[in-house]
mmCIF file of C-alpha atoms in Angstrom:
data_model
loop_
_atom_site.group_PDB
_atom_site.id
_atom_site.type_symbol
_atom_site.label_atom_id
_atom_site.label_comp_id
_atom_site.label_asym_id
_atom_site.label_seq_id
_atom_site.Cartn_x
_atom_site.Cartn_y
_atom_site.Cartn_z
ATOM 1 C CA LYS A 1 14.544 -1.568 10.921
ATOM 2 C CA ASN A 2 11.175 0.098 11.400
ATOM 3 C CA GLU A 3 11.097 3.748 12.371
ATOM 4 C CA VAL A 4 8.888 2.852 15.325
ATOM 5 C CA GLU A 5 9.516 -0.271 17.366
ATOM 6 C CA GLN A 6 7.328 -1.497 20.178
ATOM 7 C CA SER A 7 8.016 -4.081 22.842
ATOM 8 C CA PRO A 8 6.780 -6.478 23.817
ATOM 9 C CA GLN A 9 4.656 -7.626 20.880
ATOM 10 C CA ASN A 10 2.458 -9.651 23.202
ATOM 11 C CA LEU A 11 1.922 -9.292 26.916
ATOM 12 C CA THR A 12 -0.194 -11.356 29.279
ATOM 13 C CA ALA A 13 -0.757 -10.151 32.807
ATOM 14 C CA GLN A 14 -2.859 -10.946 35.845
ATOM 15 C CA GLU A 15 -5.452 -8.488 37.035
ATOM 16 C CA GLY A 16 -3.879 -5.901 39.304
ATOM 17 C CA GLU A 17 -0.404 -6.051 37.817
ATOM 18 C CA PHE A 18 1.560 -2.984 36.771
ATOM 19 C CA ILE A 19 2.139 -3.012 33.024
ATOM 20 C CA THR A 20 4.720 -1.261 30.878
ATOM 21 C CA ILE A 21 4.761 -1.070 27.101
ATOM 22 C CA ASN A 22 7.750 0.457 25.391
ATOM 23 C CA CYS A 23 8.182 2.399 22.170
ATOM 24 C CA SER A 24 11.458 3.392 20.535
ATOM 25 C CA TYR A 25 11.770 5.504 17.431
ATOM 26 C CA SER A 26 14.621 6.480 15.190
ATOM 27 C CA VAL A 27 13.634 9.884 13.795
ATOM 28 C CA GLY A 28 13.275 13.351 15.247
ATOM 29 C CA ILE A 29 9.674 13.863 16.205
ATOM 30 C CA SER A 30 7.311 16.682 16.993
ATOM 31 C CA ALA A 31 4.822 14.469 18.847
ATOM 32 C CA LEU A 32 4.167 10.895 19.890
ATOM 33 C CA HIS A 33 0.744 9.277 20.200
ATOM 34 C CA TRP A 34 -0.453 6.281 22.137
ATOM 35 C CA LEU A 35 -3.558 4.651 20.716
ATOM 36 C CA GLN A 36 -5.727 1.841 22.023
ATOM 37 C CA GLN A 37 -7.512 -0.528 19.682
ATOM 38 C CA HIS A 38 -10.287 -2.542 21.251
ATOM 39 C CA PRO A 39 -11.068 -6.154 20.307
ATOM 40 C CA GLY A 40 -14.011 -4.829 18.291
ATOM 41 C CA GLY A 41 -11.615 -2.767 16.167
ATOM 42 C CA GLY A 42 -12.325 0.759 17.370
ATOM 43 C CA ILE A 43 -9.307 3.036 17.884
ATOM 44 C CA VAL A 44 -9.081 5.552 20.690
ATOM 45 C CA SER A 45 -6.364 8.127 21.128
ATOM 46 C CA LEU A 46 -5.007 7.835 24.668
ATOM 47 C CA PHE A 47 -2.245 10.403 24.727
ATOM 48 C CA MET A 48 -0.391 12.840 22.553
ATOM 49 C CA LEU A 49 2.848 14.066 24.060
ATOM 50 C CA SER A 50 6.033 15.787 23.043
ATOM 51 C CA SER A 51 7.829 15.927 26.398
ATOM 52 C CA GLY A 52 7.628 14.778 29.983
ATOM 53 C CA LYS A 53 4.718 12.810 31.307
ATOM 54 C CA LYS A 54 0.940 12.681 31.060
ATOM 55 C CA LYS A 55 -1.517 10.842 33.291
ATOM 56 C CA HIS A 56 -5.112 9.901 32.729
ATOM 57 C CA GLY A 57 -6.722 7.692 35.326
ATOM 58 C CA ARG A 58 -4.666 4.511 35.584
ATOM 59 C CA LEU A 59 -2.694 5.291 32.443
ATOM 60 C CA ILE A 60 0.618 7.115 32.426
ATOM 61 C CA ALA A 61 2.678 7.989 29.363
ATOM 62 C CA THR A 62 6.239 9.213 29.490
ATOM 63 C CA ILE A 63 8.644 10.302 26.813
ATOM 64 C CA ASN A 64 12.390 10.881 26.739
ATOM 65 C CA ILE A 65 13.178 12.910 23.645
ATOM 66 C CA GLN A 66 16.952 12.540 23.992
ATOM 67 C CA GLU A 67 16.714 8.761 24.157
ATOM 68 C CA LYS A 68 13.907 8.587 21.555
ATOM 69 C CA HIS A 69 11.845 6.419 23.842
ATOM 70 C CA SER A 70 8.374 6.424 25.302
ATOM 71 C CA SER A 71 6.600 4.164 27.749
ATOM 72 C CA LEU A 72 2.954 3.537 28.454
ATOM 73 C CA HIS A 73 2.181 2.325 31.970
ATOM 74 C CA ILE A 74 -1.043 0.852 33.271
ATOM 75 C CA THR A 75 -1.446 0.660 37.019
ATOM 76 C CA ALA A 76 -3.778 -1.848 38.682
ATOM 77 C CA SER A 77 -4.541 -3.529 35.360
ATOM 78 C CA HIS A 78 -8.004 -4.870 34.669
ATOM 79 C CA PRO A 79 -9.357 -7.333 32.086
ATOM 80 C CA ARG A 80 -11.068 -4.451 30.307
ATOM 81 C CA ASP A 81 -7.595 -3.054 29.553
ATOM 82 C CA SER A 82 -7.105 -5.979 27.175
ATOM 83 C CA ALA A 83 -6.502 -4.397 23.780
ATOM 84 C CA VAL A 84 -3.810 -3.596 21.260
ATOM 85 C CA TYR A 85 -1.753 -0.548 22.192
ATOM 86 C CA ILE A 86 -0.173 1.312 19.305
ATOM 87 C CA CYS A 87 2.601 3.876 19.396
ATOM 88 C CA ALA A 88 2.731 6.423 16.559
ATOM 89 C CA VAL A 89 5.110 9.295 15.921
ATOM 90 C CA ARG A 90 4.815 12.493 13.950
ATOM 91 C CA GLY A 91 8.177 13.285 12.373
ATOM 92 C CA GLU A 92 9.609 16.774 12.558
ATOM 93 C CA THR A 93 9.479 17.127 8.788
ATOM 94 C CA SER A 94 6.422 15.003 8.014
ATOM 95 C CA GLY A 95 3.671 17.521 8.656
ATOM 96 C CA SER A 96 0.726 15.717 10.200
ATOM 97 C CA ARG A 97 1.733 12.262 8.911
ATOM 98 C CA LEU A 98 1.905 9.567 11.602
ATOM 99 C CA THR A 99 4.171 6.519 11.451
ATOM 100 C CA PHE A 100 2.849 3.598 13.446
ATOM 101 C CA GLY A 101 4.436 0.850 15.460
ATOM 102 C CA GLU A 102 3.172 -2.690 15.047
ATOM 103 C CA GLY A 103 1.245 -2.633 18.282
ATOM 104 C CA THR A 104 1.384 -4.552 21.540
ATOM 105 C CA GLN A 105 -1.362 -7.070 22.224
ATOM 106 C CA LEU A 106 -2.190 -6.909 25.945
ATOM 107 C CA THR A 107 -4.287 -9.564 27.634
ATOM 108 C CA VAL A 108 -5.197 -9.111 31.282
ATOM 109 C CA ASN A 109 -6.589 -12.228 32.911
ATOM 110 C CA PRO A 110 -8.932 -12.073 35.892
ATOM 111 C CA ASP B 1 -21.001 13.615 22.079
ATOM 112 C CA ALA B 2 -19.010 14.488 18.951
ATOM 113 C CA ARG B 3 -17.737 11.520 16.970
ATOM 114 C CA VAL B 4 -16.299 10.707 13.599
ATOM 115 C CA THR B 5 -18.781 8.628 11.637
ATOM 116 C CA GLN B 6 -18.058 6.306 8.752
ATOM 117 C CA THR B 7 -20.275 4.516 6.293
ATOM 118 C CA PRO B 8 -20.667 1.758 5.429
ATOM 119 C CA ARG B 9 -19.375 -0.192 8.417
ATOM 120 C CA ASP B 10 -18.974 -3.328 6.351
ATOM 121 C CA LYS B 11 -18.702 -3.757 2.609
ATOM 122 C CA VAL B 12 -18.327 -6.956 0.619
ATOM 123 C CA THR B 13 -17.869 -6.577 -3.093
ATOM 124 C CA GLU B 14 -16.525 -8.361 -6.110
ATOM 125 C CA MET B 15 -13.224 -7.620 -7.748
ATOM 126 C CA GLY B 16 -13.542 -4.870 -10.317
ATOM 127 C CA GLN B 17 -16.405 -3.070 -8.626
ATOM 128 C CA GLU B 18 -16.232 0.535 -7.475
ATOM 129 C CA VAL B 19 -16.205 1.110 -3.726
ATOM 130 C CA THR B 20 -16.949 4.431 -2.039
ATOM 131 C CA MET B 21 -16.364 4.961 1.666
ATOM 132 C CA ARG B 22 -17.640 8.043 3.449
ATOM 133 C CA CYS B 23 -16.536 9.878 6.537
ATOM 134 C CA GLN B 24 -18.104 12.682 8.508
ATOM 135 C CA PRO B 25 -15.426 14.405 10.601
ATOM 136 C CA ILE B 26 -16.134 16.038 13.931
ATOM 137 C CA LEU B 27 -17.718 19.429 13.368
ATOM 138 C CA GLY B 28 -15.074 22.143 13.512
ATOM 139 C CA HIS B 29 -12.127 19.858 12.822
ATOM 140 C CA ASN B 30 -10.052 21.051 9.884
ATOM 141 C CA THR B 31 -7.859 18.009 9.245
ATOM 142 C CA VAL B 32 -9.091 14.647 7.994
ATOM 143 C CA PHE B 33 -7.017 11.505 7.655
ATOM 144 C CA TRP B 34 -7.632 8.220 5.827
ATOM 145 C CA TYR B 35 -5.838 5.132 7.177
ATOM 146 C CA ARG B 36 -5.804 1.506 6.113
ATOM 147 C CA GLN B 37 -5.182 -1.382 8.487
ATOM 148 C CA THR B 38 -4.236 -4.897 7.441
ATOM 149 C CA MET B 39 -2.790 -7.806 9.345
ATOM 150 C CA MET B 40 0.375 -7.678 7.266
ATOM 151 C CA GLN B 41 1.068 -3.940 7.199
ATOM 152 C CA GLY B 42 -0.677 -2.665 10.298
ATOM 153 C CA LEU B 43 -1.916 0.921 10.173
ATOM 154 C CA GLU B 44 -0.845 3.029 7.200
ATOM 155 C CA LEU B 45 -1.687 6.591 6.283
ATOM 156 C CA LEU B 46 -3.264 6.844 2.848
ATOM 157 C CA ALA B 47 -3.988 10.556 2.634
ATOM 158 C CA TYR B 48 -4.914 13.593 4.628
ATOM 159 C CA PHE B 49 -6.626 16.904 4.055
ATOM 160 C CA ARG B 50 -6.508 20.244 5.760
ATOM 161 C CA ASN B 51 -9.282 22.750 5.184
ATOM 162 C CA ARG B 52 -10.514 20.366 2.469
ATOM 163 C CA ALA B 53 -7.271 20.564 0.483
ATOM 164 C CA PRO B 54 -5.201 17.390 0.018
ATOM 165 C CA LEU B 55 -1.850 17.802 1.768
ATOM 166 C CA ASP B 56 -0.367 14.365 1.454
ATOM 167 C CA ASP B 57 -1.639 11.419 -0.541
ATOM 168 C CA SER B 58 1.695 9.704 -1.056
ATOM 169 C CA GLY B 59 0.477 6.588 0.749
ATOM 170 C CA MET B 60 -2.336 6.038 -1.694
ATOM 171 C CA PRO B 61 -2.111 3.982 -4.914
ATOM 172 C CA LYS B 62 -3.002 6.695 -7.405
ATOM 173 C CA ASP B 63 -4.118 4.445 -10.214
ATOM 174 C CA ARG B 64 -7.184 3.152 -8.403
ATOM 175 C CA PHE B 65 -7.671 5.200 -5.246
ATOM 176 C CA SER B 66 -8.999 8.718 -4.973
ATOM 177 C CA ALA B 67 -9.845 10.834 -1.944
ATOM 178 C CA GLU B 68 -11.893 14.003 -1.882
ATOM 179 C CA MET B 69 -13.627 16.396 0.478
ATOM 180 C CA PRO B 70 -16.645 17.781 -1.350
ATOM 181 C CA ASP B 71 -17.407 19.894 1.707
ATOM 182 C CA ALA B 72 -16.219 20.320 5.276
ATOM 183 C CA THR B 73 -18.635 17.695 6.576
ATOM 184 C CA LEU B 74 -17.837 14.897 4.149
ATOM 185 C CA ALA B 75 -14.703 13.061 3.086
ATOM 186 C CA THR B 76 -14.788 10.233 0.566
ATOM 187 C CA LEU B 77 -12.359 7.481 -0.355
ATOM 188 C CA LYS B 78 -13.034 5.727 -3.624
ATOM 189 C CA ILE B 79 -11.472 2.592 -5.086
ATOM 190 C CA GLN B 80 -12.062 1.881 -8.756
ATOM 191 C CA PRO B 81 -11.584 -0.891 -9.737
ATOM 192 C CA SER B 82 -11.295 -2.765 -6.449
ATOM 193 C CA GLU B 83 -8.956 -5.729 -6.045
ATOM 194 C CA PRO B 84 -8.757 -8.480 -3.413
ATOM 195 C CA ARG B 85 -5.565 -6.941 -1.998
ATOM 196 C CA ASP B 86 -7.604 -3.854 -1.069
ATOM 197 C CA SER B 87 -9.387 -5.910 1.597
ATOM 198 C CA ALA B 88 -8.697 -4.125 4.870
ATOM 199 C CA VAL B 89 -10.264 -1.914 7.494
ATOM 200 C CA TYR B 90 -10.272 1.722 6.423
ATOM 201 C CA PHE B 91 -10.289 4.296 9.201
ATOM 202 C CA CYS B 92 -11.044 7.965 8.977
ATOM 203 C CA ALA B 93 -9.790 10.309 11.674
ATOM 204 C CA SER B 94 -10.174 14.023 12.217
ATOM 205 C CA GLY B 95 -8.299 16.621 14.220
ATOM 206 C CA LEU B 96 -7.963 20.341 14.646
ATOM 207 C CA VAL B 97 -4.749 22.038 13.619
ATOM 208 C CA LEU B 98 -4.453 25.136 15.751
ATOM 209 C CA GLY B 99 -1.556 26.720 13.912
ATOM 210 C CA VAL B 100 2.002 26.131 12.843
ATOM 211 C CA THR B 101 4.918 26.349 15.238
ATOM 212 C CA SER B 102 8.623 25.939 14.687
ATOM 213 C CA GLY B 103 8.123 22.282 15.517
ATOM 214 C CA GLY B 104 5.450 21.809 12.894
ATOM 215 C CA PRO B 105 1.633 21.923 13.000
ATOM 216 C CA ALA B 106 0.190 22.347 16.466
ATOM 217 C CA TYR B 107 -2.931 20.302 16.806
ATOM 218 C CA ASN B 108 -4.816 18.237 19.267
ATOM 219 C CA GLU B 109 -5.315 14.530 19.147
ATOM 220 C CA GLN B 110 -6.781 12.619 16.242
ATOM 221 C CA PHE B 111 -10.204 11.142 16.735
ATOM 222 C CA PHE B 112 -10.853 7.922 14.868
ATOM 223 C CA GLY B 113 -14.025 6.710 13.263
ATOM 224 C CA PRO B 114 -15.233 3.123 13.726
ATOM 225 C CA GLY B 115 -13.789 2.021 10.407
ATOM 226 C CA THR B 116 -15.147 0.407 7.256
ATOM 227 C CA ARG B 117 -14.309 -3.272 6.889
ATOM 228 C CA LEU B 118 -13.871 -3.903 3.161
ATOM 229 C CA THR B 119 -13.764 -7.372 1.676
ATOM 230 C CA VAL B 120 -13.078 -7.702 -2.030
ATOM 231 C CA LEU B 121 -13.769 -11.188 -3.336
#
């Protein structure tokens, strides 16, 4: 079992739909990151959080430390949101090392 | 607009050749990471530096890979000799560690470079 599990692996949605991507992890963490990888390969850090909720535009990230679970939500999805979304955790005892999930491929159709 | 830069963006080489990848972190960032991404393994941390000192290189095959920071504006990842299984996209990322708390290093997000796509024939 991987330390970081994401679901679903693939997600296809229609423009305007509300999207949720889930991330579960099995170790104690000091922080969790959500990354976005565009079709061209570039990686952008969306959020870094260790508790509660963060919002940026149409993106919302939540984390429940007790349940070792985080969700990434996209409201009013758009085709330009199509990308791979990657969850990564920084373990309590791993310094700055990140452990990555396998990613969720999101396709938003017009 | 501050960005992490990487060179080259694409590299095709023959097995056995030396490959050097370069990264310029964002000015002022004190932590530099090297990652490798393949279809099979996804993203993996190879090594990272803080204030130019290597802190963790346990993800890096030591026999052929080496990572250095000759100065604060340049990080290098070298493969010698290269093998076909080294074909991957290599990302550099930088961040700023602000201090150390009881929960570990306190730092802001990591900023990724565009990557170097390496193909070893």
